Structure formats: C-alpha cells, structure tokens
Coordinates of C-alpha atoms and ligand atoms in Angstrom, one line a residue:
X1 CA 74.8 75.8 101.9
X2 CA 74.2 78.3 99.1
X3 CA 77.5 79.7 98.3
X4 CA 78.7 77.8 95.5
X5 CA 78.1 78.4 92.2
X6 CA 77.1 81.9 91.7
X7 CA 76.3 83.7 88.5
X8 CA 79.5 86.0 88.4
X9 CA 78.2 89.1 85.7
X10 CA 80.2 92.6 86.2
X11 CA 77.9 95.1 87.6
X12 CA 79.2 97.9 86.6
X13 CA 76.8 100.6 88.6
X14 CA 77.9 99.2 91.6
X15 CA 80.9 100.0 93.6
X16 CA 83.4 96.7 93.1
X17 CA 85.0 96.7 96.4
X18 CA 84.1 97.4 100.0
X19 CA 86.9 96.8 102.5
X20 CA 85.2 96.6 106.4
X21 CA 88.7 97.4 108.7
X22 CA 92.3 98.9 108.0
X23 CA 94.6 96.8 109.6
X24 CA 97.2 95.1 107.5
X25 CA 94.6 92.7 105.5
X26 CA 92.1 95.6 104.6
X27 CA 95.1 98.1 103.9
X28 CA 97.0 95.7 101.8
X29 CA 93.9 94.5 99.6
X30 CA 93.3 98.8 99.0
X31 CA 96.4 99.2 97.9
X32 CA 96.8 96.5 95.7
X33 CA 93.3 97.1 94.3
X34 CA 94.5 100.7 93.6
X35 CA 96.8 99.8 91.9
X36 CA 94.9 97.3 89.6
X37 CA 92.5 100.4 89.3
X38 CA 89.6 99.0 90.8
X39 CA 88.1 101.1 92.7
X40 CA 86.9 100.3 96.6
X41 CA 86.2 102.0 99.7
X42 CA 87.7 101.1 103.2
X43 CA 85.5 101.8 106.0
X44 CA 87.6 101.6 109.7
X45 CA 86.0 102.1 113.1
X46 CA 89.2 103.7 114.7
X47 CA 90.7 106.8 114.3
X48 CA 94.1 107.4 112.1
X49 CA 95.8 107.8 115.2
X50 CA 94.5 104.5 116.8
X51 CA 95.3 101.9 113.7
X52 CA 98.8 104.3 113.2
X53 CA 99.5 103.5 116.9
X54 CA 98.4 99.9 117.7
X55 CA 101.7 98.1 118.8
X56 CA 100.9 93.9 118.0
X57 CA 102.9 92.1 115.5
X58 CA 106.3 93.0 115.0
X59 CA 107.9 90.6 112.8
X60 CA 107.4 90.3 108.9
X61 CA 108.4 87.2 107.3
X62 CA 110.8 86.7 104.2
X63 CA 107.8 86.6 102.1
X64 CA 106.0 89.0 103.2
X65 CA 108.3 91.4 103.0
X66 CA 109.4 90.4 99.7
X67 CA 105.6 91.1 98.6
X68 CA 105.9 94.2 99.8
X69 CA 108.8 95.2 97.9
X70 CA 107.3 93.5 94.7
X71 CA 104.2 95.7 95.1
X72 CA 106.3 99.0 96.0
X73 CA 105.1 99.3 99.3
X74 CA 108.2 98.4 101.0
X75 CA 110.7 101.4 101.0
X76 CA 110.6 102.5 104.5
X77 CA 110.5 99.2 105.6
X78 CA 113.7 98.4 104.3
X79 CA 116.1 101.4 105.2
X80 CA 114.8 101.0 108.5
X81 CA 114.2 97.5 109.3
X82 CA 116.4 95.2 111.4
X83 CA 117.0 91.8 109.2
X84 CA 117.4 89.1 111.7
X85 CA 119.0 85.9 111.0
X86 CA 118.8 83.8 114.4
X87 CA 116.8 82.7 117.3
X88 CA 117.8 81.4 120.5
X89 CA 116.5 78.5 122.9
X90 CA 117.2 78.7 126.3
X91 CA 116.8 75.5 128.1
X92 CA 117.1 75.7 131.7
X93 CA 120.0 78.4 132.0
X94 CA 121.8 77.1 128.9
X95 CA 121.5 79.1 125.3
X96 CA 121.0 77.7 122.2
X97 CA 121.5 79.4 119.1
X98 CA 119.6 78.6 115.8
X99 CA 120.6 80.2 112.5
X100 CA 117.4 79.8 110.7
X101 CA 118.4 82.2 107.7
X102 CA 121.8 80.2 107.1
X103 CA 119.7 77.0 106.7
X104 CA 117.5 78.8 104.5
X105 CA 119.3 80.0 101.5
X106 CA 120.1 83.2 103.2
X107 CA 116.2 84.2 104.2
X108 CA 115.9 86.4 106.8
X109 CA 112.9 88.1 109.7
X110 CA 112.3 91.6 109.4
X111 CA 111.8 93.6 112.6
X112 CA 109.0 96.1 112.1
X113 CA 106.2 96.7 114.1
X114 CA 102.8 96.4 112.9
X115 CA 101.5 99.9 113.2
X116 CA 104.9 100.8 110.8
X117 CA 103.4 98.6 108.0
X118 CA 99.9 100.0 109.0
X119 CA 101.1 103.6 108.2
X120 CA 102.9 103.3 105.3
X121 CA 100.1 101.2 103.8
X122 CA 97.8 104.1 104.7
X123 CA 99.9 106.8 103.2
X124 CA 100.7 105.0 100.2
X125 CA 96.7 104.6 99.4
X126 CA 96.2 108.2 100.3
X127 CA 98.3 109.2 98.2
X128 CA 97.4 107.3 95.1
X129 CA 93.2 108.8 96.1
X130 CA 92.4 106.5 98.3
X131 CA 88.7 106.6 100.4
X132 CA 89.1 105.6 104.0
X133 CA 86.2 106.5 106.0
X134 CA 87.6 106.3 109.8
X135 CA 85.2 106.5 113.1
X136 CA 82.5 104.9 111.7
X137 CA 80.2 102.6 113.8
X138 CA 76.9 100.3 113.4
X139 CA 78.4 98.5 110.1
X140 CA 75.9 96.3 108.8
X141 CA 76.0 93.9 105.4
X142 CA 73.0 93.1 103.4
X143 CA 72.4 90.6 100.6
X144 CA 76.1 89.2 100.8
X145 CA 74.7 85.9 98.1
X146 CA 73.1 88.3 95.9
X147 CA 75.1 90.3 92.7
X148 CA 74.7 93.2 94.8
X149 CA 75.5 93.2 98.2
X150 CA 75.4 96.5 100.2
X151 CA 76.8 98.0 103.5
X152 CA 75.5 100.4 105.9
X153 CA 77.1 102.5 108.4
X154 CA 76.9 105.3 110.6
X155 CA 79.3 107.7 109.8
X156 CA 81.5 109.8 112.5
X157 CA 79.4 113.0 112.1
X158 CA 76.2 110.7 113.1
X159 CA 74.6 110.3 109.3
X160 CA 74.1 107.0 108.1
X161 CA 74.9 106.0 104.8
X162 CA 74.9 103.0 102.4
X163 CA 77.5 101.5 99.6
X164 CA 76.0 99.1 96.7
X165 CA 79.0 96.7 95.6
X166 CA 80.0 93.7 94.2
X167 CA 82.2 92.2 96.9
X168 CA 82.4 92.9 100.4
X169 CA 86.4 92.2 101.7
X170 CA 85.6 91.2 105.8
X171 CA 89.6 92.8 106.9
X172 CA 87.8 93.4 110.7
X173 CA 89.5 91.4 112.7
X174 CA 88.7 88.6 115.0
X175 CA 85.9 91.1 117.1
X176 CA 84.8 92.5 114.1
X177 CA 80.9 92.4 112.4
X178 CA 81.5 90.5 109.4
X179 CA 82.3 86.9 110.2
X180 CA 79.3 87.9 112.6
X181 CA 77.0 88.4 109.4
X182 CA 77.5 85.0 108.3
X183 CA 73.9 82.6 109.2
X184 CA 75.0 80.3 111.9
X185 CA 75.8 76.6 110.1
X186 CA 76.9 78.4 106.6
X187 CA 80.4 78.1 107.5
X188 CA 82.2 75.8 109.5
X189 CA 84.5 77.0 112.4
X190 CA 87.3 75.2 113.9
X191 CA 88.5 76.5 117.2
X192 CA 90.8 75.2 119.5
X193 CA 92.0 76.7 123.3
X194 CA 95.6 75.5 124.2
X195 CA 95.1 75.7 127.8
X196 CA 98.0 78.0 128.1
X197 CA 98.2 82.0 129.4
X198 CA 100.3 84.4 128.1
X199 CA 101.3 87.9 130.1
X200 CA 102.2 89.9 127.5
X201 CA 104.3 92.8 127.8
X202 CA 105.1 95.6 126.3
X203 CA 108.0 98.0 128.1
X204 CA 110.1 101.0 127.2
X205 CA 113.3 98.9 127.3
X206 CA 116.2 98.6 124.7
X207 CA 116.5 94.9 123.6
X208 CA 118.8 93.0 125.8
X209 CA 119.4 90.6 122.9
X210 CA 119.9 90.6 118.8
X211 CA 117.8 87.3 118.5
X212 CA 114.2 86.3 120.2
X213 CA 114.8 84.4 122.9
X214 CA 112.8 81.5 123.9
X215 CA 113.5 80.3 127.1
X216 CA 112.2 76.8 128.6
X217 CA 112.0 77.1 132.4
X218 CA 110.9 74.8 135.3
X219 CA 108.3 77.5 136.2
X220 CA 106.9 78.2 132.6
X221 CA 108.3 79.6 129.5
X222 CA 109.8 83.1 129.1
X223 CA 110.0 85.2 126.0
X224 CA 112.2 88.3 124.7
X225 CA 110.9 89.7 121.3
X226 CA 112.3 92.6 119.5
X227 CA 110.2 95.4 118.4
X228 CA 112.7 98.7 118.4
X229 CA 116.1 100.4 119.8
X230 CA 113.4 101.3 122.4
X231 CA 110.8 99.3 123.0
X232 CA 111.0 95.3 123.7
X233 CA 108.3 92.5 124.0
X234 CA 108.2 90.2 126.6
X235 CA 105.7 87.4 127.1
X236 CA 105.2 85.2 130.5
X237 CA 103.4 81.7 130.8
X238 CA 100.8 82.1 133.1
X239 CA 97.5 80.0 133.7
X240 CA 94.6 80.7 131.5
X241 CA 92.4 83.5 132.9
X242 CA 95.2 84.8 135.2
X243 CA 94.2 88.4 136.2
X244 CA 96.5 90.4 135.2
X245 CA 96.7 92.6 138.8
X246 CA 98.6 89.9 140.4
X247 CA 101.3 91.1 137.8
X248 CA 102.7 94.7 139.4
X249 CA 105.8 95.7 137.7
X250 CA 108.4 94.5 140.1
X251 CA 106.9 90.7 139.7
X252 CA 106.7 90.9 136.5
X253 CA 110.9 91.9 136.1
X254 CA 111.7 89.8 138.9
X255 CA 109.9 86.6 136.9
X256 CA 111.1 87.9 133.7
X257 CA 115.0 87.9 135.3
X258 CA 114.5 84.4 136.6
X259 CA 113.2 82.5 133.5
X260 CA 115.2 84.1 131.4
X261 CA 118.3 84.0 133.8
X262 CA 121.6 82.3 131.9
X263 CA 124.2 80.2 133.8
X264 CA 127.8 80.8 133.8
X265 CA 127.5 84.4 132.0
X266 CA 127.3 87.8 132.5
X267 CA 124.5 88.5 130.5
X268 CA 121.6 90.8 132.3
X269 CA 118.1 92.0 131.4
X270 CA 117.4 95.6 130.8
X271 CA 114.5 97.1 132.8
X272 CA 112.0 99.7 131.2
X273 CA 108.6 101.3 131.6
X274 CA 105.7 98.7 131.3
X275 CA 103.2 100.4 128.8
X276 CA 101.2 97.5 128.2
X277 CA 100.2 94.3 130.2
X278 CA 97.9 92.0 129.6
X279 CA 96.9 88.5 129.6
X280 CA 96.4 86.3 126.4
X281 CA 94.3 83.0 126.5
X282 CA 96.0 81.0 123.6
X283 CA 93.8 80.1 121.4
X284 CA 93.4 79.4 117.4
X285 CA 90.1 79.4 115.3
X286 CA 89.3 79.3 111.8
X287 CA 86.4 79.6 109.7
X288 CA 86.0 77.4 106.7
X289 CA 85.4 78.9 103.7
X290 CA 86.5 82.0 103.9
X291 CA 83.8 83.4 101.8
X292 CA 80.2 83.2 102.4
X293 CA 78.5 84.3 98.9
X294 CA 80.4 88.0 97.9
X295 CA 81.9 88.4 101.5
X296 CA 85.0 87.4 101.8
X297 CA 86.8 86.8 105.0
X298 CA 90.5 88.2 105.5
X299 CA 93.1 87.4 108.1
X300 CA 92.2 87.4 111.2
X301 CA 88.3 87.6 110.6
X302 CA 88.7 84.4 109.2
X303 CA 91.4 82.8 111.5
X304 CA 93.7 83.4 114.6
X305 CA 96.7 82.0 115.5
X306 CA 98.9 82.4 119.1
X307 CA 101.2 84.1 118.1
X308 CA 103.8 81.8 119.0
X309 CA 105.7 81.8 115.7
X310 CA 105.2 85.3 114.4
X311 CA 102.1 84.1 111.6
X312 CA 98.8 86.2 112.1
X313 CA 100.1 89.4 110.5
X314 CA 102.0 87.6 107.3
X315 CA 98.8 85.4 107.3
X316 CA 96.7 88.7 106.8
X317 CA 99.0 89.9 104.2
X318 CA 99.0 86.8 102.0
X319 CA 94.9 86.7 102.0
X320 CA 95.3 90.2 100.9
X321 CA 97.4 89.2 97.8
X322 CA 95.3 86.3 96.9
X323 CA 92.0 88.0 97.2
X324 CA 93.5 90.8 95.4
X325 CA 94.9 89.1 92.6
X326 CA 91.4 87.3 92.3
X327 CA 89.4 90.9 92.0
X328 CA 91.5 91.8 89.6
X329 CA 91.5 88.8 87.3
X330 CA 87.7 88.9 87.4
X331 CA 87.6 92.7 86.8
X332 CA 90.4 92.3 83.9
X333 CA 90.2 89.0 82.7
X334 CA 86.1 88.7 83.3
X335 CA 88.1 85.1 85.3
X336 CA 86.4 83.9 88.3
X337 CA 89.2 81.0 88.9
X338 CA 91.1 83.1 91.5
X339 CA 87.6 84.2 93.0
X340 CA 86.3 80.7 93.3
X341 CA 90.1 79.4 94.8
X342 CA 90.8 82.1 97.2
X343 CA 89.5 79.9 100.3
X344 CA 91.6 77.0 99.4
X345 CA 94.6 78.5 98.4
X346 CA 94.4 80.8 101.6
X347 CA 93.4 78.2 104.2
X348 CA 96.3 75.7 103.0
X349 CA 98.9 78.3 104.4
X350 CA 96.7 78.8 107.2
X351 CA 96.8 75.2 108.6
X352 CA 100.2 74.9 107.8
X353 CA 100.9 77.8 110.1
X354 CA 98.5 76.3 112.5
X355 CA 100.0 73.2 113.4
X356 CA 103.6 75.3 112.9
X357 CA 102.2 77.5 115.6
X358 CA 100.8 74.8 117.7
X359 CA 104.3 72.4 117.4
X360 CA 106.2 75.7 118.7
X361 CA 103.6 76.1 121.4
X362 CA 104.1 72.3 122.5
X363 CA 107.8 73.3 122.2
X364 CA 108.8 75.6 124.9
X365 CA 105.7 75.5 127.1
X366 CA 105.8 74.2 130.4
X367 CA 103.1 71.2 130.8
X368 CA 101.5 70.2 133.6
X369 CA 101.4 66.9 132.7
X370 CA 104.7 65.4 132.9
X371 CA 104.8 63.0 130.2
X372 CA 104.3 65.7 127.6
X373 CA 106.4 68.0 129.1
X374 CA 109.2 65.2 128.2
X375 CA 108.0 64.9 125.2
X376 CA 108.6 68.6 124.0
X377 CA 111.5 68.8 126.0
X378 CA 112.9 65.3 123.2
X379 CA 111.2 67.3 120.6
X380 CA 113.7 70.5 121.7
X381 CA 116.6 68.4 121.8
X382 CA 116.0 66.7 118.2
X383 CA 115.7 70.6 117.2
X384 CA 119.2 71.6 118.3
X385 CA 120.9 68.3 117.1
X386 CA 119.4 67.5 114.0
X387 CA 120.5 69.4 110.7
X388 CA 117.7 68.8 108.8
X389 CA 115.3 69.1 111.8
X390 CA 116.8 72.7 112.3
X391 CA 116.3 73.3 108.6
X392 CA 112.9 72.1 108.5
X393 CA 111.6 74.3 111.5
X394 CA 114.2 77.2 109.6
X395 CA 111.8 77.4 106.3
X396 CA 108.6 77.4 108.3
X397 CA 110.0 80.0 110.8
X398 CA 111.1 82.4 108.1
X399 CA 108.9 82.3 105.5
X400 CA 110.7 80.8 103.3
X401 CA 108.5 78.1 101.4
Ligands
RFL501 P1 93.5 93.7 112.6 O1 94.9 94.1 112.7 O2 92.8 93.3 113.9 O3 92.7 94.9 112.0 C1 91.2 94.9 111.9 C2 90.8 96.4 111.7 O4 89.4 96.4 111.6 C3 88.8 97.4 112.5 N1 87.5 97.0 112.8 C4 86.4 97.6 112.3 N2 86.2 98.5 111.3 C5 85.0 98.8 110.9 N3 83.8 98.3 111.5 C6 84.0 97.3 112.5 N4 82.9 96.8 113.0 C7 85.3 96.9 112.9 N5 85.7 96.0 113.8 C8 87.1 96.1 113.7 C9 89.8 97.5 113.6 O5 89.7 98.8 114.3 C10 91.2 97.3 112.9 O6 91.7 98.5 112.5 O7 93.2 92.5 111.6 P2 94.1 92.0 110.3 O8 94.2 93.2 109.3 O9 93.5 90.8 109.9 O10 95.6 91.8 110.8 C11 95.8 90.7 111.7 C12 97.0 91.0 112.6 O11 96.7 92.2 113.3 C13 97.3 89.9 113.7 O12 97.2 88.6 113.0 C14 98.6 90.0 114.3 O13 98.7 91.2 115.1 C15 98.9 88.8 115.2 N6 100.2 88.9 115.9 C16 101.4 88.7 115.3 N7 101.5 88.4 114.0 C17 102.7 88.2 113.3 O14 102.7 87.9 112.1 N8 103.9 88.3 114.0 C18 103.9 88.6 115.3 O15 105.0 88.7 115.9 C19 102.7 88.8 116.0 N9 102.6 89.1 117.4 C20 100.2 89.3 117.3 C21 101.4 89.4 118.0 C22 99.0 89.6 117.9 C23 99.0 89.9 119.3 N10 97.8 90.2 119.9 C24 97.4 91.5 120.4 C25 96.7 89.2 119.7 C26 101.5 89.8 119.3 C27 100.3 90.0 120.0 C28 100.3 90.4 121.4

C-alpha cells in the first residue's frame, strides 16, 4: 500500500485545500480553515437551497456543540436550540425515564436540525470570503499520492475546470466520488448490514413528547424524535427492503399509535402531514485509513452509522476538527504529526460509536430470533436498574467523554 511515508514539503503555488461536498464535514473543515487562514475551495454538487433544506440529523451532542461555540460558530444555535436532558424507554406500554444529563455532570443534547448547522456554517464562511462553487458535476481527483494532487469538474454553466492543491478533504458523503477514487485493496472497508428496516418519517406534527422516545413493542420498535415546535421524527421497524407503498399514511399513524401506545395514561400522539417517507436498510461501514495519500476521507465518506444513537452528524464534525487542526499545524508549524494521526485519532471515536450504535440497535429492536430478543430485553432491564449502567450508556449518549 503506498500511502505511508510521504515527503510532506509546502507547495506554495498550489492551492492548500480542496473540500469535495458541503454538508456538515466539508462546511466545518472551511470554516475552521478560514479561520486558520488557509485558504481552500469547497466544491458542492447541490444547490444552496438543497444543502440549506436537507432535513437528516437533528441532534448535536454536548461536544459538538461545545466545538461550535469554541470556534464561534454557534450563536444561533444556542438562542434557539432546545437543550434536552432525558430519554424515555417504553417497554411494552410502560415508560421509562432516563436522565442521561443528571448522570453526566449536567451535559445535555441539543435539538437542531441538520440543515440549521448547514446554513449557519455556510453563512459564516461567506461571510469571512469563502469560495463555494455549488451545481457542479463530473468531479474527478488526479494524482491523490503525489505533492500535487488536482481536481476537475464541470462547473454549473457547462465549462470544466481544474484546481492544483496539496490536499484533497473527501466531505461527499457516503454516495459521493471520492472514497470511489481510492484503487480497490488500498484501503480496507468494514461493512456490516444489521438485518433490520427502518420507515422513517418525517411529518408536520408538533412533538407529542419533551424527550425521544424509544418504545420496545411485540411487533417491532417505535421511535419519536424531536426536530422542531413543528415538525417531528418518527421511525418504524420494518423488514429490510420493505417497499415503502405498503406504508399509506393512515398505516403508518395507526402503527405509530399502537407501538408507541402507553398503558394506564392519557397520553396521545399528534397527527401531521407526512412529508417524507422512506425506508432505511441499517447498515454501518467504514473505511480504514481514512486517508489514501493527500485525500483524506471525512464523515460519512469514510464511515456510516444507523443512526440509532444520534452519531453520524457529531462524527462528521469531529473529523472536521481533527483534520483541520492537522492542516493548520502543517501550514503553521511545517508539523506533519496531526496529518499523519488524523485516521487513528478519528477512527477510535468512530468504533466507539459503532458498537454504541450497534448495542442501542440490539437494545430496542425486535428480533426474530427469540433468544436474542431476551437477551436485549435483560440488557434493557439492567439499563433502568443499574446506576452505573445508566451512567455509562449517559456519557456515550451525550457526548460527554
Ligand atoms: P453529507 O451530509 O451527506 O454531505 C455530503 C455533501 O456532499 C455533496 N456531494 C457532492 N458534492 C460534489 N461532488 C460530488 N460528487 C458529491 N457527492 C455528494 C452532497 O450534495 C452533500 O451536500 O455528509 P457529511 O458532511 O459527512 O455529514 C454526515 C451527516 O449528514 C450524517 O452522518 C447524518 O445525517 C446522520 N444522521 C444523524 N446523525 C446524527 O448525528 N444525529 C442524528 O439524529 C441523525 N439522524 C441521520 C439521521 C441520517 C439519516 N439518513 C438520511 C441516513 C437520520 C436520518 C434519517
């Protein structure tokens, strides 16, 4: 494999940075490199009103969010944020509460939907000058082991045009062209389908709860995220490759009010207008390193996670950091430490949230197979009795550690 070792020398006719996507990795890495003053160009195949629109993630841990603040990117995220401080189990009609941020010195979930951190990330690097190119297409990479890579695109009024740099930052997603790039066998990926099916819904429906609920049912789990005053997330268990037009509306709310159904209570589910349905195989993958020669891989071009746990998007933002932090110590410091650690540092947190991820998924899933079904369903039980199981799951959950 010939990545190792390179001959790091500052080229200073070429461009340092070239940032391929402007989701929360890319955007993060652009303004944290603008405000190292290096300069780098961010190349996104969208539109602005696509990425500024693109409802996903919508919960940013302690960390996270306390990165954005150090970094000054944080203001409107924190006048109006909701800070939550519990989630909820509900095990066969019975609730559960957990209050994660009391067993974690006070650390607490902030509810703000992705495409809120997308656009303040976007405005803040316009504003400091940033160059975004949107709406371009046919992205290719060239000579990612050499001093010089390039990139090549076609831009949105049909020319196509070409950056020299010294690093390529791959911030395309999990569909995206740059893990793509990399020869088959350089890397190594590790993928891994759960064998579980998620409907996942997005409806115009105030929150009919102040925590996430996760609800354990006979007939598959239920889930009730927060994303606004107006807008809720709900996700479904459903078998892998369900199509999702056996889900009309009324099935959908009529399954949702069942699983998520308590006993002895008066609580009810708000209906809303579905505005997004669809089905998600769960599955996780990671590529290992994240780096192949001057490309390096960010967030979810180098790894998914289900999203069981809330990880991807605080996953994307701490790659960001660290590769960051790692240009700008080789630009300022002529160090290549950072550049040479950033896929070790990066994939420790990674796996971490991995098996975090996949012990949640085990958690409140339905299995067919009865013996593990019992065996999350002891797992769930430990949770809500033991102290310093609760606590344990509380500084994962959060981002606390
Ligand atoms: P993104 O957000 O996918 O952004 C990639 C950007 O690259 C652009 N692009 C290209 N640009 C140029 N040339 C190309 N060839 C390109 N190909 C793609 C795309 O247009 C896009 O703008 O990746 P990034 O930045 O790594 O961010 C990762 C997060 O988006 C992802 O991990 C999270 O959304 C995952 N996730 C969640 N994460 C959390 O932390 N908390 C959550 O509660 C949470 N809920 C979720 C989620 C993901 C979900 N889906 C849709 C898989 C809920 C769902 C339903």
């Amino acid at each position: 494999m010939r990545q190792a070792h390179l001959e790091w020398t500052i080229q200073s006719t070429a461009l340092p940075v070239v940032i391929i996507g402007a989701g929360p990795a890319g955007l993060m890495v652009a303004n944290l490199l603008q405000r190292a003053d290096v300069p780098c160009v961010v190349l996104e195949r969208g539109t602005r009103e696509y990425i500024e629109t693109r409802p996903r993630a919508g919960m940013l841990e302690d960390r996270s969010a306390r990165m954005l603040e150090r970094h000054g990117l944080a203001d409107r995220m924190l006048t109006e944020s909701d800070t939550h401080t519990a989630c909820e189990f509900r095990i066969d009609g019975k609730a559960h509460e957990l209050n994660y941020s009391e067993l974690s010195d006070g650390k607490t979930h902030f509810v703000y939907p992705q495409q809120e951190v997308v656009t303040d990330l976007l405005r803040q690097y316009l504003d400091g000058g940033g160059d975004i190119r949107f709406e371009v297409s046919d992205v290719e990479l060239q000579d990612q082991l050499e001093e010089t890579p390039s990139v090549s695109w076609t831009s949105s009024d049909g020319t196509r045009e070409q950056l020299d740099c010294s690093f390529i930052a791959g911030c395309d997603g999990f569909h995206g062209v740059t893990r793509k790039s990399i020869p088959a066998g350089a890397v190594k990926e590790f993928t891994h389908q759960h064998g579980i099916g998620w409907l996942s819904i997005l409806a115009e429906a105030p929150p009919s709860t102040e925590k996430v609920i996760y609800a354990l049912h006979a007939d598959g789990f239920a889930g009730h995220m927060l994303r606004s005053s107006t807008v809720s997330r709900f996700y479904l268990q459903v078998p892998v490759g369900e199509d999702v037009d056996n889900w009309p509306d009324e099935k959908v709310w009529s399954e949702l009010h069942k699983r998520l159904a308590l006993r002895d209570s008066d609580w009810t589910l708000t209906e809303g207008k579905i505005i997004e349905k669809r089905v998600l195989d769960m599955r996780s993958h990671v590529v290992e390193p994240m780096r192949y020669g001057r490309l390096y891989l960010l967030g979810d071009a180098a790894h998914i996670i289900t999203p069981m746990g809330g990880k991807g998007m605080n996953l994307a933002l701490n790659d960001a950091e660290v590769f960051a932090d790692a240009i700008a110590s080789y630009y300022h410091h002529k160090s290549t430490t950072g550049l040479d650690d950033y896929s070790a540092v990066c994939l420790r947190r990674v796996w971490r949230a991995q098996e975090f991820s996949q012990w949640m998924v085990d958690l409140v899933h339905r299995n067919e197979q009865p013996f593990l079904s019992r065996l999350g369903h002891a797992r769930l039980q430990h949770l809500i009795q033991s102290r310093e199981a609760a606590a344990s799951f509380a500084h994962m959950y959060v981002g606390a550690n």
